[in-house]
Structures are given as C-alpha cells and as structure tokens.
Tab-separated table of C-alpha atoms in Angstrom:
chain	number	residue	atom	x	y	z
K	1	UNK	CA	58.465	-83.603	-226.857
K	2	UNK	CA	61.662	-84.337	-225.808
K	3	UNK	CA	63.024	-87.699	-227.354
K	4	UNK	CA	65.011	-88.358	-224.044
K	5	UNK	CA	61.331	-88.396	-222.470
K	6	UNK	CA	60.181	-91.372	-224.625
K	7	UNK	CA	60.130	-94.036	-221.874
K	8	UNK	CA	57.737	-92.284	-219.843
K	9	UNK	CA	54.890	-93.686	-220.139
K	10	UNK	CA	52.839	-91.422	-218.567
K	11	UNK	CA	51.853	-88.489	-221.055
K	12	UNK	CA	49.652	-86.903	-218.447
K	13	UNK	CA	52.027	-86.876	-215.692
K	14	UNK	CA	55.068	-86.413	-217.630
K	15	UNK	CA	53.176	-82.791	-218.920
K	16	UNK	CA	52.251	-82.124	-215.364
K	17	UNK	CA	55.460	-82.188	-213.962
K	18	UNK	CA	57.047	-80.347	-217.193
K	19	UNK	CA	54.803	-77.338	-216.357
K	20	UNK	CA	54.886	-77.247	-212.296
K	21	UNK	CA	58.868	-77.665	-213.087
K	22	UNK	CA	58.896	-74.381	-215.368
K	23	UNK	CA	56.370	-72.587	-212.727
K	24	UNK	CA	58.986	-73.754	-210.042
K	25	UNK	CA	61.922	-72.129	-211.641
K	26	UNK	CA	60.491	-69.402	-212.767
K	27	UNK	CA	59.873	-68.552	-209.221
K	28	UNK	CA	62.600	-69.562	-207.806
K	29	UNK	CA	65.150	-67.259	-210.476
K	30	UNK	CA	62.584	-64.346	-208.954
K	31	UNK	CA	61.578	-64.636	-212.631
K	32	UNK	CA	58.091	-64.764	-211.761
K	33	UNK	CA	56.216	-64.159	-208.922
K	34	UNK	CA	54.516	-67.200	-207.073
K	35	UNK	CA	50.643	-65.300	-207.772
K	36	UNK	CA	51.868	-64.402	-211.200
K	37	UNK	CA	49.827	-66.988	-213.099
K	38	UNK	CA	47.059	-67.269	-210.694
K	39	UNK	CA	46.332	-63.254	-211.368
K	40	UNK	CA	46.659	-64.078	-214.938
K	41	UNK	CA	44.388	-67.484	-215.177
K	42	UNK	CA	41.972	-65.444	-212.047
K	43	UNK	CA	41.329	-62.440	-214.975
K	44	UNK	CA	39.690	-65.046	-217.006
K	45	UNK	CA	37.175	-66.129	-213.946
K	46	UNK	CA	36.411	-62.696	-213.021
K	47	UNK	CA	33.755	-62.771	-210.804
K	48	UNK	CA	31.740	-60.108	-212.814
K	49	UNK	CA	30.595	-57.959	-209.878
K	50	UNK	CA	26.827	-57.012	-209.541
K	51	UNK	CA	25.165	-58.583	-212.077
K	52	UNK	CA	21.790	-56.384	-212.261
K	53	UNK	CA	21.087	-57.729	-215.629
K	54	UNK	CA	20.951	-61.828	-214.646
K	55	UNK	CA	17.836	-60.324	-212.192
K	56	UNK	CA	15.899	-59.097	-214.332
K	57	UNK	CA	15.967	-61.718	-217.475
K	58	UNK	CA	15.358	-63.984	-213.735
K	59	UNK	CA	12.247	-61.511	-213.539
K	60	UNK	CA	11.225	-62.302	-217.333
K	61	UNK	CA	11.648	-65.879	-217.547
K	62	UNK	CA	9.047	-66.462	-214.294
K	63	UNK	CA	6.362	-63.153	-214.988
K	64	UNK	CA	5.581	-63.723	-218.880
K	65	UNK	CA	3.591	-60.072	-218.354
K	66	UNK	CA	7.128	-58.736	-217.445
K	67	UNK	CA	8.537	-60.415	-220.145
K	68	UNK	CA	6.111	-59.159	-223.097
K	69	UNK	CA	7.136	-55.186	-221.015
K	70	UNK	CA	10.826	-55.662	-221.257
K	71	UNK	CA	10.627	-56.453	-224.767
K	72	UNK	CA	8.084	-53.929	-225.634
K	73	UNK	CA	10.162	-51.156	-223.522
K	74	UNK	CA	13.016	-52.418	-222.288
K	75	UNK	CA	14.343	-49.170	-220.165
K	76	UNK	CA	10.566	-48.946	-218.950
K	77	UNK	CA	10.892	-52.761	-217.734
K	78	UNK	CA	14.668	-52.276	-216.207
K	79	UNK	CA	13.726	-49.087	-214.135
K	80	UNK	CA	10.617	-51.538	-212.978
K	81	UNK	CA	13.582	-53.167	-210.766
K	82	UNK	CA	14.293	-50.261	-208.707
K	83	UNK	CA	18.029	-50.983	-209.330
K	84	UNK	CA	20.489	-48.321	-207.066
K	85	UNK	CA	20.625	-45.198	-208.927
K	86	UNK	CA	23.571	-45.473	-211.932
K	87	UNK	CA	23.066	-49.426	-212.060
K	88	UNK	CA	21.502	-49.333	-214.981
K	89	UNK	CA	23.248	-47.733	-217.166
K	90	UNK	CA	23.218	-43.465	-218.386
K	91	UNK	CA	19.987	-42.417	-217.706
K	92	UNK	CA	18.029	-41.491	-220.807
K	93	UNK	CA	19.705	-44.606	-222.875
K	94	UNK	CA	17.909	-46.891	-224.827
K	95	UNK	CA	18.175	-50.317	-224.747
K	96	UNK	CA	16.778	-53.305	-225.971
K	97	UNK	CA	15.856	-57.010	-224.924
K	98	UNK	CA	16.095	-59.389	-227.665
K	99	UNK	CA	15.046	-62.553	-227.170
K	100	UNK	CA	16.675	-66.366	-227.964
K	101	UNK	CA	14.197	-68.512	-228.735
K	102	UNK	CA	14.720	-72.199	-230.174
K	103	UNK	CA	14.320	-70.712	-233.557
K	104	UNK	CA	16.273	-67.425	-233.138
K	105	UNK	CA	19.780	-66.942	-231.688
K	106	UNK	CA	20.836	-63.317	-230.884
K	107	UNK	CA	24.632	-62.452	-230.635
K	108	UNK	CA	25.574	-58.739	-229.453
K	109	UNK	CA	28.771	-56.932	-230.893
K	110	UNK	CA	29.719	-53.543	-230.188
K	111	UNK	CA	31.365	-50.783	-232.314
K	112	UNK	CA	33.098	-48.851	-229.708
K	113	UNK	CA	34.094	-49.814	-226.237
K	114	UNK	CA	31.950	-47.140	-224.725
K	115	UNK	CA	28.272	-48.764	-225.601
K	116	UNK	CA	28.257	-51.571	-223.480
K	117	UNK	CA	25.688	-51.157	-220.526
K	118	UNK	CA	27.926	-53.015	-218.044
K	119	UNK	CA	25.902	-51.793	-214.583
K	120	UNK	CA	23.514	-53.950	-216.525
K	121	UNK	CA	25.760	-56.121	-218.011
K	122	UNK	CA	28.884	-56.563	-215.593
K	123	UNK	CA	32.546	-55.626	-216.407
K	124	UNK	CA	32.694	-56.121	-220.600
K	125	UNK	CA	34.615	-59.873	-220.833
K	126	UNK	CA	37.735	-59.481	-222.498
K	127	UNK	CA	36.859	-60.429	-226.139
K	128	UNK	CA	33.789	-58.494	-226.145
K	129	UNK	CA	36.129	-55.097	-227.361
K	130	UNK	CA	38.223	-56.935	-230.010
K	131	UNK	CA	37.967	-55.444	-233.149
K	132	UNK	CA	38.383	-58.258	-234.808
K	133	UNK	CA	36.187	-60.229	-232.804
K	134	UNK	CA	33.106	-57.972	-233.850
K	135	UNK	CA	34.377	-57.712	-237.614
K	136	UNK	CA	33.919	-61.548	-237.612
K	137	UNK	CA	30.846	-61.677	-235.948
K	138	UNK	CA	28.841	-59.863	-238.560
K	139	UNK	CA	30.534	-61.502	-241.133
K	140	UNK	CA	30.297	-65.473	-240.071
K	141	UNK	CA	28.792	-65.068	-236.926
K	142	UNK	CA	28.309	-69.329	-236.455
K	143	UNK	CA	31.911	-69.472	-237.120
K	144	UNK	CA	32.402	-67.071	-234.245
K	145	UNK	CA	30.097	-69.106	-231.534
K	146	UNK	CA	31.689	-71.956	-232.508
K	147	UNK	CA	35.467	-70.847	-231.241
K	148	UNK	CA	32.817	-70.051	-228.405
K	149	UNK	CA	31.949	-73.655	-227.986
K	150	UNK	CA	28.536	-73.138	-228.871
K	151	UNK	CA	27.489	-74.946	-231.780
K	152	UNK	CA	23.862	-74.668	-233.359
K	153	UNK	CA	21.464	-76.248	-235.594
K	154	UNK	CA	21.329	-75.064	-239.233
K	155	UNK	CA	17.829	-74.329	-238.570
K	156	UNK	CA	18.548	-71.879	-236.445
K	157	UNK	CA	18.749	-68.218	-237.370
K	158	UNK	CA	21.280	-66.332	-236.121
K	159	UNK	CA	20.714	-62.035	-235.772
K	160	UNK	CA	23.975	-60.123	-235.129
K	161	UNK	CA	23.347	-56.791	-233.473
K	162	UNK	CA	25.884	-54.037	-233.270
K	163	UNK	CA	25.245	-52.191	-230.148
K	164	UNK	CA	26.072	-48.176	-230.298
K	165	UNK	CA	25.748	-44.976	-228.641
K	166	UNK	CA	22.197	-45.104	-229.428
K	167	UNK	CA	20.791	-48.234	-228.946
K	168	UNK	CA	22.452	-50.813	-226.906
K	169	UNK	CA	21.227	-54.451	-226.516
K	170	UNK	CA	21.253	-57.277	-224.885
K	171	UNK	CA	20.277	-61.030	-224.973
K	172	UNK	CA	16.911	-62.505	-223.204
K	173	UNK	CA	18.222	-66.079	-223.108
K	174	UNK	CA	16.294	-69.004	-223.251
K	175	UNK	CA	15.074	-70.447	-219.964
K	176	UNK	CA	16.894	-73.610	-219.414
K	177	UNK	CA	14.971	-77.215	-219.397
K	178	UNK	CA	14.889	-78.741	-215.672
K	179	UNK	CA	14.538	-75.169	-213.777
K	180	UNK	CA	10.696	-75.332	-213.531
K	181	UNK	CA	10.972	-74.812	-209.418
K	182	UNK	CA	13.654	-72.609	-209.167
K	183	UNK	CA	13.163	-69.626	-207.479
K	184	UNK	CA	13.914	-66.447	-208.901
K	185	UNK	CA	17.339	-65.672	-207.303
K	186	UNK	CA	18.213	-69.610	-208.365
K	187	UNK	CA	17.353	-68.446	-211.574
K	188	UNK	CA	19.652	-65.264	-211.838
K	189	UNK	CA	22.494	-67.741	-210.493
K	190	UNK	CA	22.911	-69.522	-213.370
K	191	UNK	CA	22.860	-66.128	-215.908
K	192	UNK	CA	26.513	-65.120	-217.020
K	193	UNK	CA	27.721	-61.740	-218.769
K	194	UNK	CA	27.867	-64.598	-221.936
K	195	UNK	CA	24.780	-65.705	-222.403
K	196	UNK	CA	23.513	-62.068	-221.923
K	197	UNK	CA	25.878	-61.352	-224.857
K	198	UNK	CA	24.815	-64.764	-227.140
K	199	UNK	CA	28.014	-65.989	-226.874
K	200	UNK	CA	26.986	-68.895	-224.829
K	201	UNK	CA	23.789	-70.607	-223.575
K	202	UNK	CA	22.479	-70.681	-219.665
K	203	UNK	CA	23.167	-74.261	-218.494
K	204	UNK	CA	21.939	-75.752	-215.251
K	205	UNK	CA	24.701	-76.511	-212.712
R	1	UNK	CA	40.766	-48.036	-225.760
R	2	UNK	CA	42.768	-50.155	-222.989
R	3	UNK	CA	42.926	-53.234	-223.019
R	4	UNK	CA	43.980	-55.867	-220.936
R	5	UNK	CA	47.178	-58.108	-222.122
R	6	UNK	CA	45.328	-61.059	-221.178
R	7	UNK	CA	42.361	-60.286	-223.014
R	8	UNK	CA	44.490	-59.086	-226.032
R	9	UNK	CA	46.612	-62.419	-225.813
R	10	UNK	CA	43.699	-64.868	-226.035
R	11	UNK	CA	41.561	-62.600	-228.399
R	12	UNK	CA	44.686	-62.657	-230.990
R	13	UNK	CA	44.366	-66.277	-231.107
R	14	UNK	CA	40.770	-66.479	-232.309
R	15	UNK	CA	40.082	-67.070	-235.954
R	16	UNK	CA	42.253	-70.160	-236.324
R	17	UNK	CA	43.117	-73.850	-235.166
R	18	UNK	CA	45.255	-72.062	-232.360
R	19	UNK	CA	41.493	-70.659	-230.977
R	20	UNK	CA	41.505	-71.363	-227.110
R	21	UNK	CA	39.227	-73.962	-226.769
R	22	UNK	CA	35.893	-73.360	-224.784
R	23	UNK	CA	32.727	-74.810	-223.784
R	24	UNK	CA	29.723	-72.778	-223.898
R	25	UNK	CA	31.702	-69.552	-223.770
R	26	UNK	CA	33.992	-70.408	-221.273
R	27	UNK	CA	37.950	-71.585	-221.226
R	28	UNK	CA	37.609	-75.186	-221.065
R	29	UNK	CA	40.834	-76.915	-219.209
R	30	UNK	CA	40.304	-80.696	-219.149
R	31	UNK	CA	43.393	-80.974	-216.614
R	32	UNK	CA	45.202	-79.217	-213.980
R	33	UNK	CA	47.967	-78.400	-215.755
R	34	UNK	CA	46.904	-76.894	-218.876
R	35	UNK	CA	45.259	-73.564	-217.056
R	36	UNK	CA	49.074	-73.355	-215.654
R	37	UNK	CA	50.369	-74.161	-219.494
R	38	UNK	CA	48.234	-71.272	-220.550
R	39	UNK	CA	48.658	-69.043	-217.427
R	40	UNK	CA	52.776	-68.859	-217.746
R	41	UNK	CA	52.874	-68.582	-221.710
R	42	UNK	CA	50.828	-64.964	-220.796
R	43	UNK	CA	52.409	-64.370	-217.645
R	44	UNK	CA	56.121	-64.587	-219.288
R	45	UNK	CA	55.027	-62.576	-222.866
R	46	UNK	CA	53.137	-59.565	-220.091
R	47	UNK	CA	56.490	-59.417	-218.665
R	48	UNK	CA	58.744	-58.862	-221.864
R	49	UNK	CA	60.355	-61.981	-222.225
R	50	UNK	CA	58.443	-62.663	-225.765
R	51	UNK	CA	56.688	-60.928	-228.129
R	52	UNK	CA	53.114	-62.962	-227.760
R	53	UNK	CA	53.150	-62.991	-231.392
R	54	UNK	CA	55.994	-64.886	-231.687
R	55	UNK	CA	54.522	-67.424	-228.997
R	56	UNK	CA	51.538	-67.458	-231.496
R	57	UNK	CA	53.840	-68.714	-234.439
R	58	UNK	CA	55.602	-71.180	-232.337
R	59	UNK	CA	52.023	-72.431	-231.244
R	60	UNK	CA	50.918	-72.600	-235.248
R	61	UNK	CA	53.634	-74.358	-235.687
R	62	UNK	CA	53.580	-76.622	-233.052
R	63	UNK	CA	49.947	-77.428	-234.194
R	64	UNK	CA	51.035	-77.805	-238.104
R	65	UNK	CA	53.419	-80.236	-237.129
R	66	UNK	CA	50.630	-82.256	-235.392
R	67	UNK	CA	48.295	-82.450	-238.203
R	68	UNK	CA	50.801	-82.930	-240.671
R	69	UNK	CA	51.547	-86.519	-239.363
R	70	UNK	CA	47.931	-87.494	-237.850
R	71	UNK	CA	44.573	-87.803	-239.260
R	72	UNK	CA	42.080	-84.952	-238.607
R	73	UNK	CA	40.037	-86.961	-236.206
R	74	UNK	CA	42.762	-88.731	-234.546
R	75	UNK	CA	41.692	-89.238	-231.222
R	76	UNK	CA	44.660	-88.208	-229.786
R	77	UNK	CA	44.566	-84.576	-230.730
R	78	UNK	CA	45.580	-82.430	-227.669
R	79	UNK	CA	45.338	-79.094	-227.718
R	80	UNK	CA	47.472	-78.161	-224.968
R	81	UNK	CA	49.902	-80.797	-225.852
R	82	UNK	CA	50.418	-78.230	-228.414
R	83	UNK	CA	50.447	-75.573	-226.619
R	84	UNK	CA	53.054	-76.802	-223.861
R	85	UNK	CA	55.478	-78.144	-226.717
R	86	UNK	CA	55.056	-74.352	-228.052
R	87	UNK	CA	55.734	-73.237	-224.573
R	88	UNK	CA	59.101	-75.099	-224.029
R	89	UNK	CA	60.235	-74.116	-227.379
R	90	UNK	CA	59.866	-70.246	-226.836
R	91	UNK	CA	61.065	-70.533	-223.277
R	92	UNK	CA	64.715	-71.988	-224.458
R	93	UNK	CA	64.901	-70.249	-227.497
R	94	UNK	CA	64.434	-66.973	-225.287
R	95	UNK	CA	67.273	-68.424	-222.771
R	96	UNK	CA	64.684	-67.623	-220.172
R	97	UNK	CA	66.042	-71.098	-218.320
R	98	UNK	CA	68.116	-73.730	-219.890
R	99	UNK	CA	66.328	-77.171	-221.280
R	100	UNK	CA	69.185	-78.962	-218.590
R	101	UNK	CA	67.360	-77.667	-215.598
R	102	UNK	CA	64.039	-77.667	-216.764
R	103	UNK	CA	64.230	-81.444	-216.980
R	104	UNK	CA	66.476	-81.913	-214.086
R	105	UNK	CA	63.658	-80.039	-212.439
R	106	UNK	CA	61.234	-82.325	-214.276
R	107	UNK	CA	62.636	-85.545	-213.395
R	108	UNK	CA	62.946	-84.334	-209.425
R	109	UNK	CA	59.378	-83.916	-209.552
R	110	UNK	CA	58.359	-87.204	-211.420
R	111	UNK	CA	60.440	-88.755	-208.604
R	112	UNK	CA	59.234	-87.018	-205.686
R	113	UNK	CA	55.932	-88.229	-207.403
R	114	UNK	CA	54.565	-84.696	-205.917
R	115	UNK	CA	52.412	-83.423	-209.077
C-alpha cells in the first residue's frame, strides 16, 4: 500500500474508497461500463434456472422407499417425477444417485463438457469443465474441496466419480440437521448445483 | 469447449495460495468491497487491458511478499488485501489511469465520507 496512505487509520475504509475510486474512473474515462462488474460478479451468483434435480433428492430425503428406488434405478426414480419432457436429461441415459453419508463423501468430475445432465443438474458452474480442476480431483480430491471451503474429517472416505457419455452421476447429499419439519419444496430450497456435485454441503439458511 | 472468461479467470487460480477463497463452495466476500476488488481485476483483463496471467503473477507476488514478512497464522492475513495491492499494481503498470488520480479520486471519497 501506498506509503503516502500510512496515516490512515482506517484499513477498511481506506480499501473501500481505493476500489469505488478505480470503479469511478474507470467509468467515467468510458473505460468501463457502469454494469461491467456487476455482470461479471452476477455470473458467479447465477441463479441456476430450473433446478429439477434439488426436487427430487427433496423427494428422497422425506420418502426413504423413494430413496432406496433412486439409488437402485436412478432414471426409473427421476422419470417417477413426471419432469416436462427433455428436463431430465437425453432420454435413454443412465445415471446414477450416489449417496453422502457421514462416512462417505461423493465428489463428481467430468471428462468432457458434454456429460453433465444439467436439465437435472442446472447450467454446469464454471469450474465444473476445468481440466485441471478434474485432473486434481482424482488425484487429491480433499485438497480440491478444501479450495472449496469444505473441509472433512480424516475418517471420512472420499469416492471421486468421473461422469461420461455413459454413465453420468450425481450426489444424494446428506439431509441437513434442524430440517425435520420442512416441507418438501423447503427442502429443495436449500439444494444447490454444488452440493449435487460434492463440492459443497446443504446448509440450512 | 467454450468457456466463459470468468469461469476461466477464477478456475486458473485454483491449486495455489492465490485460490479464491470460499465457504462451502461458494465465493466468500467478507466485505463490500472485495466482490468489486475481484469484479474489476476480471472485468479490465475480459476487456484486453491485461493478460489475466500476468494479473495472476502480480497477485503471487503480492501474496509472497505478505508471507515473507508475517507468520503463517498471523491474524492479519487478508486475502483481498492482496488481491487489491495486486490490482493497483497492474492497473498503473498498464497506464490504464495514473496512481495521481486514483488517489486524488481516493482522498475525494474518504472526504466526502460517501463509501
């Protein structure tokens, strides 16, 4: 930082007003346009769109007979939820449920960008098709959840799956503590594209 | 396979101490400013006026310098700290504005106390 900046006391404020001045002038040279930045910081809080897959882990984690289906056949199970037609994903795929439990965390990586179910799923966030991303993920996947900000207990195993053309998965979370009255559609609130992926837990609130 | 700048800028930066920090999967901004920080260091590489690459090295560096004269757990660790010091560096080395009227411009806002 500056060392003509020393005196102010203020860290906080004094970074504050550094930024909103370098926003200010970008937009005022016509540098930048004044949505510039909020397009930019908006494409990380996509609103994912339909979201057909939070209903039916919703549907699992309150019927424990649906559950035990959409593990046993998970395209069986999906079809159950009469989703429009082409909201679930090509017709004829397979897929697979895999579920978290507090021994077992799944994490979902994907070899080419055309595998992931995302009718199911939602629009693919953007680290999901990093090559890189996936290369590390098989090979020091805690590392990985981690950068996430999801840390977990040694005692935890952790199962990498590489979704393909053929088989394409995705995570049956763990029902969180503290949502024993919610109703179903509460429920399917609180799933994001993340924890569907293992990259994150669902969290109340 | 297309992909998105912003997704490529914040995926190159995994795999190191200049990861974007999260919580539980998500970007996790502690204070106003730092999604702005993070939003213009994007918005000003998408438009051409640095390679993100080199905004990368100026942020490793920015970071090295840190932890070269603090203790690993030293409270005051601040990522985007880092990050904006990496920010103003790029910005006047790239003459994209000069560092006179970005504190001018600071200053007027301190003042005007309307942050």
């Amino acid at each position: 930082m500056s060392e003509r900046f020393k005196y102010v006391e203020d860290r906080e404020m004094f970074s504050a007003a550094r930024v909103k001045a370098l926003e200010a002038l970008l937009i005022e040279k016509g540098i930048i346009s004044s949505e510039a930045v909020d397009k930019v910081i908006g494409y990380f809080e996509t609103d994912m769109g339909p979201f057909n897959g939070a209903k039916v882990v919703a549907r699992a984690w309150v019927d424990p007979e649906y559950k035990a289906r959409l593990l046993k056949d998970t395209p069986a199970a999906v079809a159950e939820m009469n989703f429009p037609r082409g909201m679930t994903g090509v017709e004829g795929e397979e897929m697979k449920a895999v579920e978290n439990t507090s021994d077992v965390h799944n994490l979902i990586v994907c070899t080419l960008c055309s595998c992931y179910p995302w009718p199911l799923l939602g629009l693919p966030p953007y680290w999901f098709k990093d090559p890189s991303f996936r290369a590390r993920s098989v090979r020091e996947p805690r590392a990985v959840l981690k950068e996430f900000g999801l840390e977990l207990d040694d005692s935890v195993e952790v199962r990498v799956w590489d979704s393909s053309a053929q088989i394409r998965y995705f995570v049956l979370p763990e029902r969180p503590a503290g949502t024993e009255g919610f109703t179903e559609e509460q429920l399917a609130a609180l799933l994001t594209p993340e924890a569907m992926q293992g990259a994150a837990k669902v969290k109340v609130g | 396979m297309i992909t998105k700048f912003e997704h490529f800028a914040a995926s190159s930066l995994m795999g190191g101490s200049e990861t974007l920090p999260r919580s539980n999967g998500d970007l996790l901004f502690k204070k106003l400013w730092e999604d702005r920080a993070m939003g213009l260091a994007i918005t000003l590489s998408k438009k051409g006026h640095y390679e993100w690459e080199s905004f990368r090295q100026e942020l490793i560096t920015s970071i090295a310098e840190w932890e070269a004269s603090h203790c690993k757990d030293d409270p005051s660790w601040d990522y985007y700290e880092r990050w904006l010091l990496a920010l103003e560096r790029i910005v006047i080395d790239s003459s994209i504005i000069s560092s006179e009227e970005w504190d001018s411009k600071t200053k007027e806002l301190l003042n005007e106390k309307c942050l």
